[in-house]
Short mmCIF file of C-alpha atoms in Angstrom, two decimals:
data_model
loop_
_atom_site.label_atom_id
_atom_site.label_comp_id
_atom_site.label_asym_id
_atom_site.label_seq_id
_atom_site.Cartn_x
_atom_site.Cartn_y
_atom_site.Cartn_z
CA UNK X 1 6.47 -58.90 -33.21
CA UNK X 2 5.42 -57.93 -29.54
CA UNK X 3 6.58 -59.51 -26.90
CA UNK X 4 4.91 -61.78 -24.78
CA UNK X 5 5.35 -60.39 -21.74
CA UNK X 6 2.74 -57.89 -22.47
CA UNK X 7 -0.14 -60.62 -23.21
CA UNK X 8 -2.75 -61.33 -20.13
CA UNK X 9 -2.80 -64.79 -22.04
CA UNK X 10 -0.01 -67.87 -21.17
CA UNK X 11 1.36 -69.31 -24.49
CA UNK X 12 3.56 -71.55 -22.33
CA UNK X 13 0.06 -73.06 -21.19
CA UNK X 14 -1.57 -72.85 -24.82
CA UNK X 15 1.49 -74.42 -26.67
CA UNK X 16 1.81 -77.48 -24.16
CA UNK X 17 -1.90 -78.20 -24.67
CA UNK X 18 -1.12 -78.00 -28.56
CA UNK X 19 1.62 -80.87 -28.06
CA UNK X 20 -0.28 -82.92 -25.90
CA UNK X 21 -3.54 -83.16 -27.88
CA UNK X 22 -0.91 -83.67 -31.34
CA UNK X 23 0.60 -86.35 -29.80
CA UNK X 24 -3.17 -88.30 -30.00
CA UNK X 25 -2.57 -89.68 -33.43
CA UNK X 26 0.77 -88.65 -34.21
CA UNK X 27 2.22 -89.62 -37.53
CA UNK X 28 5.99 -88.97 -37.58
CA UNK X 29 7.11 -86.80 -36.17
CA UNK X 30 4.79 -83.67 -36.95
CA UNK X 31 2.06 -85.30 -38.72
CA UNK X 32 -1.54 -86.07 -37.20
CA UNK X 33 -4.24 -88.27 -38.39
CA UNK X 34 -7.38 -87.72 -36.23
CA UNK X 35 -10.50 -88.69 -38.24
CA UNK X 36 -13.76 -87.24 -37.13
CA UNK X 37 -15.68 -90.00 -35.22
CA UNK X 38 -12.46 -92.22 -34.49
CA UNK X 39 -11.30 -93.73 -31.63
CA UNK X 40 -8.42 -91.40 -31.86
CA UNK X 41 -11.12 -88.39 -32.09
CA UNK X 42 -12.73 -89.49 -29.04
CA UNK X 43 -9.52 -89.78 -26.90
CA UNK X 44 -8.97 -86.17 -27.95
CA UNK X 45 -12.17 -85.01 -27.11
CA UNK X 46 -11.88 -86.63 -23.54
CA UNK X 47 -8.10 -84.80 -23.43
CA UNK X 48 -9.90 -81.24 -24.04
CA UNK X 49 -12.85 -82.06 -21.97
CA UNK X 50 -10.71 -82.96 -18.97
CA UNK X 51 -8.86 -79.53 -19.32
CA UNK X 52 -12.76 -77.74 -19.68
CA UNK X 53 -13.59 -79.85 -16.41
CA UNK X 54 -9.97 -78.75 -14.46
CA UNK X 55 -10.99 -75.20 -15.34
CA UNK X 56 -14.07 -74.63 -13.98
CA UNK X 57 -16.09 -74.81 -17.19
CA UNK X 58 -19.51 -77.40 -17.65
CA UNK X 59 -18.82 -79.73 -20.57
CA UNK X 60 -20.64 -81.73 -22.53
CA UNK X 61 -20.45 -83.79 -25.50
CA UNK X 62 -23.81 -83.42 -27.36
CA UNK X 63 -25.38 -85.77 -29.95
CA UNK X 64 -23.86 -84.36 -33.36
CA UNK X 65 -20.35 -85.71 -31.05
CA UNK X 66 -19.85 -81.84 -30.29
CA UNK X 67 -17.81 -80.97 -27.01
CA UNK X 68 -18.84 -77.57 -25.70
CA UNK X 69 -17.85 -76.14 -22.62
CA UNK X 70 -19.77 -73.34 -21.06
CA UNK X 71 -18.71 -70.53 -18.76
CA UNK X 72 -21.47 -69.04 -16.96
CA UNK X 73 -22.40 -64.99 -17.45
CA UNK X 74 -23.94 -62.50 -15.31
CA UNK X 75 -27.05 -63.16 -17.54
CA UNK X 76 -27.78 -66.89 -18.04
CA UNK X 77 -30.20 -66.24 -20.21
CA UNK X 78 -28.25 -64.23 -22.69
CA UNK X 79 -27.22 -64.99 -25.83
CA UNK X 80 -24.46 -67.14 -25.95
CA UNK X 81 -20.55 -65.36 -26.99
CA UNK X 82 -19.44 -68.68 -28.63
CA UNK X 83 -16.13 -69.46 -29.81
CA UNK X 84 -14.47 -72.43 -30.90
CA UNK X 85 -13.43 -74.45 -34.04
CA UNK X 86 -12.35 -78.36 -34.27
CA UNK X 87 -10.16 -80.89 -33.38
CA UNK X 88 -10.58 -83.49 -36.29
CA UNK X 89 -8.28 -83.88 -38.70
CA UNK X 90 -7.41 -84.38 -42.33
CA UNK X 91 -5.88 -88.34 -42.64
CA UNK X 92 -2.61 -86.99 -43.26
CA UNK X 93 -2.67 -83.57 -41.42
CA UNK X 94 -0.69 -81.32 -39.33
CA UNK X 95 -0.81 -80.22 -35.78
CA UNK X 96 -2.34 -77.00 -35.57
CA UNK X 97 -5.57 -76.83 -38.08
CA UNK X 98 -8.95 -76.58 -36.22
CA UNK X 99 -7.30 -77.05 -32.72
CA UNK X 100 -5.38 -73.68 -32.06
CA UNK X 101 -9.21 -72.37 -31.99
CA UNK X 102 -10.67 -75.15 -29.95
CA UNK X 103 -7.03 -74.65 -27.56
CA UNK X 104 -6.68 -70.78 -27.66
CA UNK X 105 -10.52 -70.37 -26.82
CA UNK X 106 -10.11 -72.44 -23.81
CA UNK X 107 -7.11 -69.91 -22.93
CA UNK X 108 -9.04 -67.49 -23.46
CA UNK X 109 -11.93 -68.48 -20.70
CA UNK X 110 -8.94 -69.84 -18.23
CA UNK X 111 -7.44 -66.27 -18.72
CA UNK X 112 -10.74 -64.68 -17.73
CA UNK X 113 -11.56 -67.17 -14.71
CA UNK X 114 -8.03 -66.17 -13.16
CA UNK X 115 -8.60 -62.58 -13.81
CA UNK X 116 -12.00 -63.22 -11.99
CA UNK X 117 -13.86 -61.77 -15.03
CA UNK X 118 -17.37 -62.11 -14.70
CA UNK X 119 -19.25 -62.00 -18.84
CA UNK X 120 -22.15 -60.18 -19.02
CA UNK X 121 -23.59 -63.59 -21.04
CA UNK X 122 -22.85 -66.94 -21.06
CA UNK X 123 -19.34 -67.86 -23.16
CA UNK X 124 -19.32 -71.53 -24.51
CA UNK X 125 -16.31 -73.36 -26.01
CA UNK X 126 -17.01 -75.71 -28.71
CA UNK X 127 -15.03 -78.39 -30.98
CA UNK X 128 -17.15 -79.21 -33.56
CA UNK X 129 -17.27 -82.29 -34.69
CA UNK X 130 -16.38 -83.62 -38.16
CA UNK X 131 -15.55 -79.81 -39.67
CA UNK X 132 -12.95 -81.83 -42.04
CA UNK X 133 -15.87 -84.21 -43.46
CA UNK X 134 -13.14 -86.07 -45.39
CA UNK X 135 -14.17 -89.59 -43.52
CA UNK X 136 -17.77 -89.64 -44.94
CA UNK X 137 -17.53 -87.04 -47.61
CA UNK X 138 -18.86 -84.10 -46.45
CA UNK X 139 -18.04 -81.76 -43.41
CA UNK X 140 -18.98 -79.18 -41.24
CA UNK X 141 -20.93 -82.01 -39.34
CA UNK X 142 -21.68 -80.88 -35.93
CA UNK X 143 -22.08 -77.10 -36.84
CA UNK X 144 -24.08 -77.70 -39.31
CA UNK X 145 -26.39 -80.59 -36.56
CA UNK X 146 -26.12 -77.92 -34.07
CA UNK X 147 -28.50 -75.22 -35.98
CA UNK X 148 -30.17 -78.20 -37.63
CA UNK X 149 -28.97 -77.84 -40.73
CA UNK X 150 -28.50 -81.31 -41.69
CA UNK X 151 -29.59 -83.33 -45.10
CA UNK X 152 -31.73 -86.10 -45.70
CA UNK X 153 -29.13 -89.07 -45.98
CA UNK X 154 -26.24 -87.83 -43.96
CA UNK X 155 -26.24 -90.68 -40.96
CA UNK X 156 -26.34 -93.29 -43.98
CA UNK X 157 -22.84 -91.82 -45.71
CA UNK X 158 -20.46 -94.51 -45.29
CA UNK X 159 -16.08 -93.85 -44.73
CA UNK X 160 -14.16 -96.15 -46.72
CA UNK X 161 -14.17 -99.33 -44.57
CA UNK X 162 -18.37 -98.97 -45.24
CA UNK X 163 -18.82 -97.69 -41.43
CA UNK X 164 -21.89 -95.05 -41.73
CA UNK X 165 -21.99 -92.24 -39.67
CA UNK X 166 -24.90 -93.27 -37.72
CA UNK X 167 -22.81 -95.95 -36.42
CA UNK X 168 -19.76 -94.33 -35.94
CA UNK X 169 -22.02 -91.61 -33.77
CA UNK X 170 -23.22 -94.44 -31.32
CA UNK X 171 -19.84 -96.22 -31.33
CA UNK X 172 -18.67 -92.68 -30.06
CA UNK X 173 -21.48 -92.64 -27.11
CA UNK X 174 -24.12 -90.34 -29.20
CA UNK X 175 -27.78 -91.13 -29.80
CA UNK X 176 -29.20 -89.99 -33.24
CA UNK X 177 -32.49 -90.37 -32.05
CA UNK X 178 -32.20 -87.42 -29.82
CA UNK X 179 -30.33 -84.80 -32.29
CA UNK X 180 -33.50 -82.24 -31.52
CA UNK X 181 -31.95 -82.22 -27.81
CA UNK X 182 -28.87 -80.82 -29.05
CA UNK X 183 -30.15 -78.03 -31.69
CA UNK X 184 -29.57 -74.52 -30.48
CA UNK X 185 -33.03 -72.37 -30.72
CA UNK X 186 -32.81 -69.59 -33.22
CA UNK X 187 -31.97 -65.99 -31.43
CA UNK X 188 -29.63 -68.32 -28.65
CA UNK X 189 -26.04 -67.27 -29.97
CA UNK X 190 -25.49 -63.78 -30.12
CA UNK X 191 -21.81 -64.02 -31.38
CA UNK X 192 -19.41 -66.68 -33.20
CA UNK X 193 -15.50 -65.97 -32.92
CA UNK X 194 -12.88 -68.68 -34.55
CA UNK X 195 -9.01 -68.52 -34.43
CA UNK X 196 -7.64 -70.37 -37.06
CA UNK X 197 -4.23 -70.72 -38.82
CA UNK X 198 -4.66 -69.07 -42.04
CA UNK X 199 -3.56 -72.11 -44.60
CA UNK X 200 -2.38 -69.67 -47.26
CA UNK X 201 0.88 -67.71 -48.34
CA UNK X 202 -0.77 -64.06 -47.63
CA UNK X 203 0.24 -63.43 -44.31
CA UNK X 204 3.67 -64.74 -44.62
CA UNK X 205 4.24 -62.75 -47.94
CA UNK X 206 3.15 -59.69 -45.76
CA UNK X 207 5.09 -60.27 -42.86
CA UNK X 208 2.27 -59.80 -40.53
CA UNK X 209 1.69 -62.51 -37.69
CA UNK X 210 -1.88 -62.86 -37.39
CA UNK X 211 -4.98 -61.15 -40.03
CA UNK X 212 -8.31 -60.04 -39.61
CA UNK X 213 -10.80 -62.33 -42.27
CA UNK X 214 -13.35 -60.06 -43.63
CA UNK X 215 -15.36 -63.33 -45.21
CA UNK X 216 -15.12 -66.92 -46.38
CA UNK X 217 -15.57 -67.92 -50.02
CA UNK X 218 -18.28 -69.99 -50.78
CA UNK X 219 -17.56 -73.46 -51.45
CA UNK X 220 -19.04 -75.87 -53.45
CA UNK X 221 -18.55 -79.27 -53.63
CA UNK X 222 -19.79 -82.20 -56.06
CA UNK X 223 -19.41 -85.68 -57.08
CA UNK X 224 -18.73 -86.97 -60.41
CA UNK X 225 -19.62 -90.04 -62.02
CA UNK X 226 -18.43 -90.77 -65.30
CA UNK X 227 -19.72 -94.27 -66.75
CA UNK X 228 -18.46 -96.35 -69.87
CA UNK X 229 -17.87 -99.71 -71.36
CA UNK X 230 -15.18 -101.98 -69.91
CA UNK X 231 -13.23 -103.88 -72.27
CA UNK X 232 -10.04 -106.03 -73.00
CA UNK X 233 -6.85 -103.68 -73.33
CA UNK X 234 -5.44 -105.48 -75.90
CA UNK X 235 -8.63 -106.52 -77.73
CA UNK X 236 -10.50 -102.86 -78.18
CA UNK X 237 -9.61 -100.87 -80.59
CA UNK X 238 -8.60 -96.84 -79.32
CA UNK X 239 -11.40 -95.41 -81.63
CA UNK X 240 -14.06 -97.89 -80.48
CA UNK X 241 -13.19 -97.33 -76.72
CA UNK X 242 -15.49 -95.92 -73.88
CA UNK X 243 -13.26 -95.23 -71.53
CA UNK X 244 -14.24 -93.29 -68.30
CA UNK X 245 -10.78 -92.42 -67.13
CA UNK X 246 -9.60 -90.45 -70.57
CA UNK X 247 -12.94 -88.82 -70.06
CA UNK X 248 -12.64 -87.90 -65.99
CA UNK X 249 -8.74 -86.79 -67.48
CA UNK X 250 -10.11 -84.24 -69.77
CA UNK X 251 -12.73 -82.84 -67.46
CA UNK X 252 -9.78 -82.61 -64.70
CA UNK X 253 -7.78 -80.74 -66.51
CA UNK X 254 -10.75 -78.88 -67.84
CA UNK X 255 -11.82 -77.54 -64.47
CA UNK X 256 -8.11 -76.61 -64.01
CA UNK X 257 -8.11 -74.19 -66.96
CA UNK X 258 -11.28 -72.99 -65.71
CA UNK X 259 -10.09 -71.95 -62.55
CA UNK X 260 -7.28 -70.08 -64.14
CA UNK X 261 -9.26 -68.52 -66.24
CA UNK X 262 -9.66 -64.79 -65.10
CA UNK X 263 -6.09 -63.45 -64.04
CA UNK X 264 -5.52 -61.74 -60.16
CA UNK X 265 -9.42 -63.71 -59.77
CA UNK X 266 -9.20 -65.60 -56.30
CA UNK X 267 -11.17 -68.56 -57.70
CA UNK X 268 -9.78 -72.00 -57.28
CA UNK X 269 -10.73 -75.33 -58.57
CA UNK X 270 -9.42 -79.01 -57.20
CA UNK X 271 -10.17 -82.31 -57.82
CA UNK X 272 -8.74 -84.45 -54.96
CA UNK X 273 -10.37 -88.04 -54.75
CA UNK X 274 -10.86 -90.42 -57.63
CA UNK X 275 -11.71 -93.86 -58.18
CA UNK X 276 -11.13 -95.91 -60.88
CA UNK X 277 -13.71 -99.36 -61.13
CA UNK X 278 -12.32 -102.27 -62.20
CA UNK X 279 -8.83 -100.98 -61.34
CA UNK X 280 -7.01 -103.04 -63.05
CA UNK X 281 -4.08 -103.04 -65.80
CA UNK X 282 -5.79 -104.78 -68.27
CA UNK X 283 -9.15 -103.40 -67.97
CA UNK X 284 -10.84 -100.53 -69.70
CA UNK X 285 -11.81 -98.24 -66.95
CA UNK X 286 -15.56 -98.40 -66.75
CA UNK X 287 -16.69 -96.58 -63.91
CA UNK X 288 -14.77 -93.19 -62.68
CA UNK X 289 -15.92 -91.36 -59.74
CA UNK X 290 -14.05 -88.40 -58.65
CA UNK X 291 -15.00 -84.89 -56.59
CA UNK X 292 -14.90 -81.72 -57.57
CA UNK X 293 -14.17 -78.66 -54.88
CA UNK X 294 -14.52 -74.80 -56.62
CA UNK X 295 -14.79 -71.73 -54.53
CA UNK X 296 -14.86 -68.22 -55.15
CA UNK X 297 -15.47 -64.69 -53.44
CA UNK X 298 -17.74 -63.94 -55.99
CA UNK X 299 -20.63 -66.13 -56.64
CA UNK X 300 -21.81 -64.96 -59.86
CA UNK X 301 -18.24 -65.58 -60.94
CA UNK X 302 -18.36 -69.11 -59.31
CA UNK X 303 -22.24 -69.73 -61.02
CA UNK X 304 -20.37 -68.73 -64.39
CA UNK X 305 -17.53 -71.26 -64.42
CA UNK X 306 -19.77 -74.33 -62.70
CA UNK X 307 -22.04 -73.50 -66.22
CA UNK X 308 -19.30 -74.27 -67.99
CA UNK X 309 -18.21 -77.22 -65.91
CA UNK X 310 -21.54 -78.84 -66.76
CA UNK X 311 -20.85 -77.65 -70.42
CA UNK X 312 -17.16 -79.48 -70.84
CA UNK X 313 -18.76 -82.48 -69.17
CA UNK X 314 -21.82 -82.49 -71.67
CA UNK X 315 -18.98 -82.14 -74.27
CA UNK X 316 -16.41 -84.73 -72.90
CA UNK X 317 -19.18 -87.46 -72.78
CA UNK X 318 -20.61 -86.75 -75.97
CA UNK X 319 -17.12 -87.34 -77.32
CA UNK X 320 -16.17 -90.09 -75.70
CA UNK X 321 -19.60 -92.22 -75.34
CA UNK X 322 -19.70 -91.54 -71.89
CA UNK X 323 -23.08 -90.46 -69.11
CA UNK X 324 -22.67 -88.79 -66.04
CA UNK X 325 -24.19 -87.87 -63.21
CA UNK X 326 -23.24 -85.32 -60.41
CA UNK X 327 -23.87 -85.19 -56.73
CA UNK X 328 -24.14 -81.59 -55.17
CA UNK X 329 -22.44 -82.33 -51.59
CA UNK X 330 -22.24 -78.45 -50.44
CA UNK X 331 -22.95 -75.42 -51.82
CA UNK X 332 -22.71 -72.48 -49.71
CA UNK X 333 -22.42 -68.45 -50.62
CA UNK X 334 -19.73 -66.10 -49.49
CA UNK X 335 -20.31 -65.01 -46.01
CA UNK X 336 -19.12 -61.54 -44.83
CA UNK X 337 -17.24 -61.00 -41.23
CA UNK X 338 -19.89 -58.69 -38.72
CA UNK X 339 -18.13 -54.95 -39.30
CA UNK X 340 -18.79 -54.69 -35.82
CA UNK X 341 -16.95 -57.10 -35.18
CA UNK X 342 -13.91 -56.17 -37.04
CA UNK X 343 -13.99 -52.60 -35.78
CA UNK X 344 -13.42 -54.23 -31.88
CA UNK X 345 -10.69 -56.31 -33.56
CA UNK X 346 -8.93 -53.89 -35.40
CA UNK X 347 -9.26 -51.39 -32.26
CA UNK X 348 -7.57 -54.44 -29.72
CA UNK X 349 -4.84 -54.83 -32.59
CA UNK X 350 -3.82 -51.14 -32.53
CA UNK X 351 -3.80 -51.53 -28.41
CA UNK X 352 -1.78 -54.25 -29.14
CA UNK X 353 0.62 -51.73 -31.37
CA UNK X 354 0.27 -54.09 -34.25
CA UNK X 355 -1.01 -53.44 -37.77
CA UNK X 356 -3.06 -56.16 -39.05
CA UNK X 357 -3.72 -57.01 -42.86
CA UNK X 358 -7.41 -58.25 -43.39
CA UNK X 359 -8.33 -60.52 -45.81
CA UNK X 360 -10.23 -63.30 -46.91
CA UNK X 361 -10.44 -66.97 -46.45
CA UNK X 362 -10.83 -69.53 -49.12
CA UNK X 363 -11.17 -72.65 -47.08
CA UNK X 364 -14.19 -72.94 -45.17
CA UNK X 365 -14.44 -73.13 -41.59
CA UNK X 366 -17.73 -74.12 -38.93
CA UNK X 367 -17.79 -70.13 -39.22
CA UNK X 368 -19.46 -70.01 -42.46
CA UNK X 369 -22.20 -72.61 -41.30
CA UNK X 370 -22.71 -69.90 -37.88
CA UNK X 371 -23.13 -66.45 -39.96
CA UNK X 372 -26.43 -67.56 -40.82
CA UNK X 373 -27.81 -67.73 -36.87
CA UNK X 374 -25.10 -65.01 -35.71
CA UNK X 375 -22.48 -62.53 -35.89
CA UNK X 376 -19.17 -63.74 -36.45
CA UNK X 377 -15.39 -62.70 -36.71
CA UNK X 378 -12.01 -64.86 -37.46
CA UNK X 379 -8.56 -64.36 -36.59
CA UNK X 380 -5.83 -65.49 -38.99
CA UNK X 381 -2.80 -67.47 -37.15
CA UNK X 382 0.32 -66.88 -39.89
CA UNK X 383 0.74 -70.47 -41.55
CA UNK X 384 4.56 -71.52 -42.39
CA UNK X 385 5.15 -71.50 -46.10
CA UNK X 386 1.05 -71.49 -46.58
CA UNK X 387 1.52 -75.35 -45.71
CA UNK X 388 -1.59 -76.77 -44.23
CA UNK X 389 -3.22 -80.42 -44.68
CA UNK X 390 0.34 -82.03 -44.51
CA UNK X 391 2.67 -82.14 -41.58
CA UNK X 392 4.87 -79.96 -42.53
CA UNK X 393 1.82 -77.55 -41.49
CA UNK X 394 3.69 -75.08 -38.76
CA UNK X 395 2.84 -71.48 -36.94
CA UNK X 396 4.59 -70.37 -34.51
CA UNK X 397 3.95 -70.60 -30.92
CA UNK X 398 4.52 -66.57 -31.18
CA UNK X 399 2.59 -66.09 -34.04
CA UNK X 400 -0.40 -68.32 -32.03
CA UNK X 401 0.54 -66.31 -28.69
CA UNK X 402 -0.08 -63.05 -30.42
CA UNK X 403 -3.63 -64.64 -32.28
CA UNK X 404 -4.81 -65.78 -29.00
CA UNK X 405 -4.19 -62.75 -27.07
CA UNK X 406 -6.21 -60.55 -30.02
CA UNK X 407 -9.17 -63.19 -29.38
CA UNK X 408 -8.89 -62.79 -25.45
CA UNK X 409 -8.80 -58.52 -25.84
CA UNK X 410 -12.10 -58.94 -28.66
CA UNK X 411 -13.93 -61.08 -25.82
CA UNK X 412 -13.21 -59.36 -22.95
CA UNK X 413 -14.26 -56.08 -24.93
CA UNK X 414 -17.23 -57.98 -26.06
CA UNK X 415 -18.49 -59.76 -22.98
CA UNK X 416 -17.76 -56.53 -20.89
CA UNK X 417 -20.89 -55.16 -22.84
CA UNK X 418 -25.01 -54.77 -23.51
CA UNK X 419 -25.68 -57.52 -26.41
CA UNK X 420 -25.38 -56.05 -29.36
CA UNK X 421 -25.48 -57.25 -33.10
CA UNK X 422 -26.43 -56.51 -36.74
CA UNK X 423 -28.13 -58.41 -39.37
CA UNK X 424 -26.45 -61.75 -40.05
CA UNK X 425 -28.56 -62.29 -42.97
#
């Protein structure tokens, strides 16, 4: 570990702002529950925007409920040097997902202002908005609004209490009638950097404090819908049964074998919401809906095991009586870090007189939906124990220290330059 006193960056400063913004829908004594679109989202915004405003920076909060603070370059009209990451939160989450790289970005630009640093283009902070998408089902929200990538349908997705997301945008002060407004033009950002805790064992089990990503594995997401007969318990016989729950049980499991199906393979498979209609004791389950998240590094590999998916589920129903229908929510291919990118990393990390491990990330992150316009690099933050989406989620205030200070070195190396870039395609 180096020691602070060599960083240009303040983690005194960056770890108070961490506290304060986790104390905005504190659960316990650790845990945060910040849902994308939610009063307590909106308090948080304000919370960050206040610091952009105290700093110098213009802020905004666009239509897709985006805040982005910009920092003026030598060249206005330059591509933008973005960098950011969220502030939402899972419903029972931790403290330091999404907003060390909302936080440590915003160090970063304070650390430049007071160093009188002067970008060649303009730098912009952003937390996106809804990257979680576990309130309506489906993230990466205000990235994805942002390069106007969204789907037909989206503003009508309704969170559990049957709010839709058009409605939750106006409650918090957008207007989906002027999304075009707040699209970025293609060409517009020249570079994407995110600082994120890692939410995985690898650092840890490598003793390193913070990694260099070289990609994210493409995820893809579906729905399920299994449908049957209800029936009396105690009247239906077991081998005149069509019951939707032993089916969705089978296919579970199923996916879980399939995951685990090539040893050392980095391919992982989860189901993590299901509903059971009627829901009740007595009642043959009817109705079973239930989602299914598999990612992989490797998307033939990933192609090859949602085959089979669709092959057990064919199976499963023919067995048990059963239809089915399935819902593609995302589907996005691997995305590979800019090597450009990484070379100016790994050159700040040796300055640094650290020696970082690279690797890749499984979870997604608003980076994946930005390779497509730009560039982009990420800095891994070493996660406690690999814990993330829980409150036991920790890292260090050393470990972010040492994260932040790589990001400040990268964009001061960066911004100090001609634009440059390579194919993002």
């Amino acid at each position: 570990m180096i020691q602070s006193s060599t960083f240009s960056i303040q983690t005194e400063r960056l770890q108070q702002r961490i506290l304060a913004l986790a104390a905005i829908g504190r659960m316990g004594e650790t845990g945060v529950c910040r849902l994308a679109l939610s009063k307590e989202d909106y308090e948080g915004v304000q919370l960050v925007k206040s610091w952009m405003e105290e700093i110098g920076l213009q802020a905004r909060i666009d239509d897709f409920g985006n805040l982005i603070g910009r920092m003026e370059g030598r060249n206005p009209t330059a591509p933008i040097l973005m960098l950011g990451s969220h502030i939402d939160s899972q419903p029972y989450g931790g403290r330091f997902d999404g907003a060390i790289g909302v936080l440590g970005a915003l160090e970063v630009v304070q650390t430049l202002i007071e160093a009188s640093f002067t970008p060649e283009m303009p730098i912009e902070v952003v937390a996106f908005c809804d990257e979680e998408g576990c309130r309506f089902n489906k993230g990466l929200f205000g990235s994805r609004g942002m390069m106007g990538k969204l789907e037909d349908g989206e503003l009508e997705r309704t969170d559990k209490q049957g709010v839709t997301r058009r409605e939750a945008l106006i409650s918090f002060g957008c207007d989906p009638e002027r999304f075009d407004d707040s699209q970025y033009p293609e060409g517009s950002i020249a570079t994407f950097l995110e600082l994120h805790i890692e939410q995985g064992p690898v650092l840890e089990s490598k003793g390193a404090s913070i990694g260099i990503v070289t990609g994210i594995a493409g995820p893809l997401w579906l729905t399920v819908e299994m449908v049957g007969v209800a029936g009396h318990t105690g009247s239906v016989p077991m081998n005149l049964r069509q019951d939707a729950l032993v089916g969705a049980a089978k296919v579970i499991i199923g996916l879980n074998e399939l995951a685990r199906s090539e040893p050392g393979a980095p391919t992982v498979g989860t189901v993590g919401s299901l509903t059971v209609f009627p829901d009740s004791r007595n009642i043959i389950p009817e109705k079973i809906s239930f989602t299914v998240d598999l990612r992989d590094i490797d998307l033939d590999r990933r192609h090859r095991l949602e085959e089979k998916l669709v092959t057990l589920l064919d199976d499963v129903a023919d067995e048990h009586g059963l239809t089915y229908t399935v819902r593609e929510d995302t589907n996005s291919e691997p995305r590979y870090c800019a090597e450009w990118v990484k070379n100016i990393m790994r050159e700040q990390a040796a300055d640094l007189g650290l020696t970082v491990p690279e690797l890749m990330s499984g979870p997604f992150h608003d980076s994946l939906v930005l390779s497509y316009f730009c560039d982009y690099g990420m800095i891994f933050v070493r996660s406690q124990a690999g814990i993330s989406h829980n409150p036991q989620e920790f890292s260090s205030p050393e470990d972010i220290g040492c994260g932040t200070e790589l990001l400040y070195r990268t964009v001061r190396h960066i911004a100090s330059q001609p634009q440059r870039s390579e194919s993002h395609e």
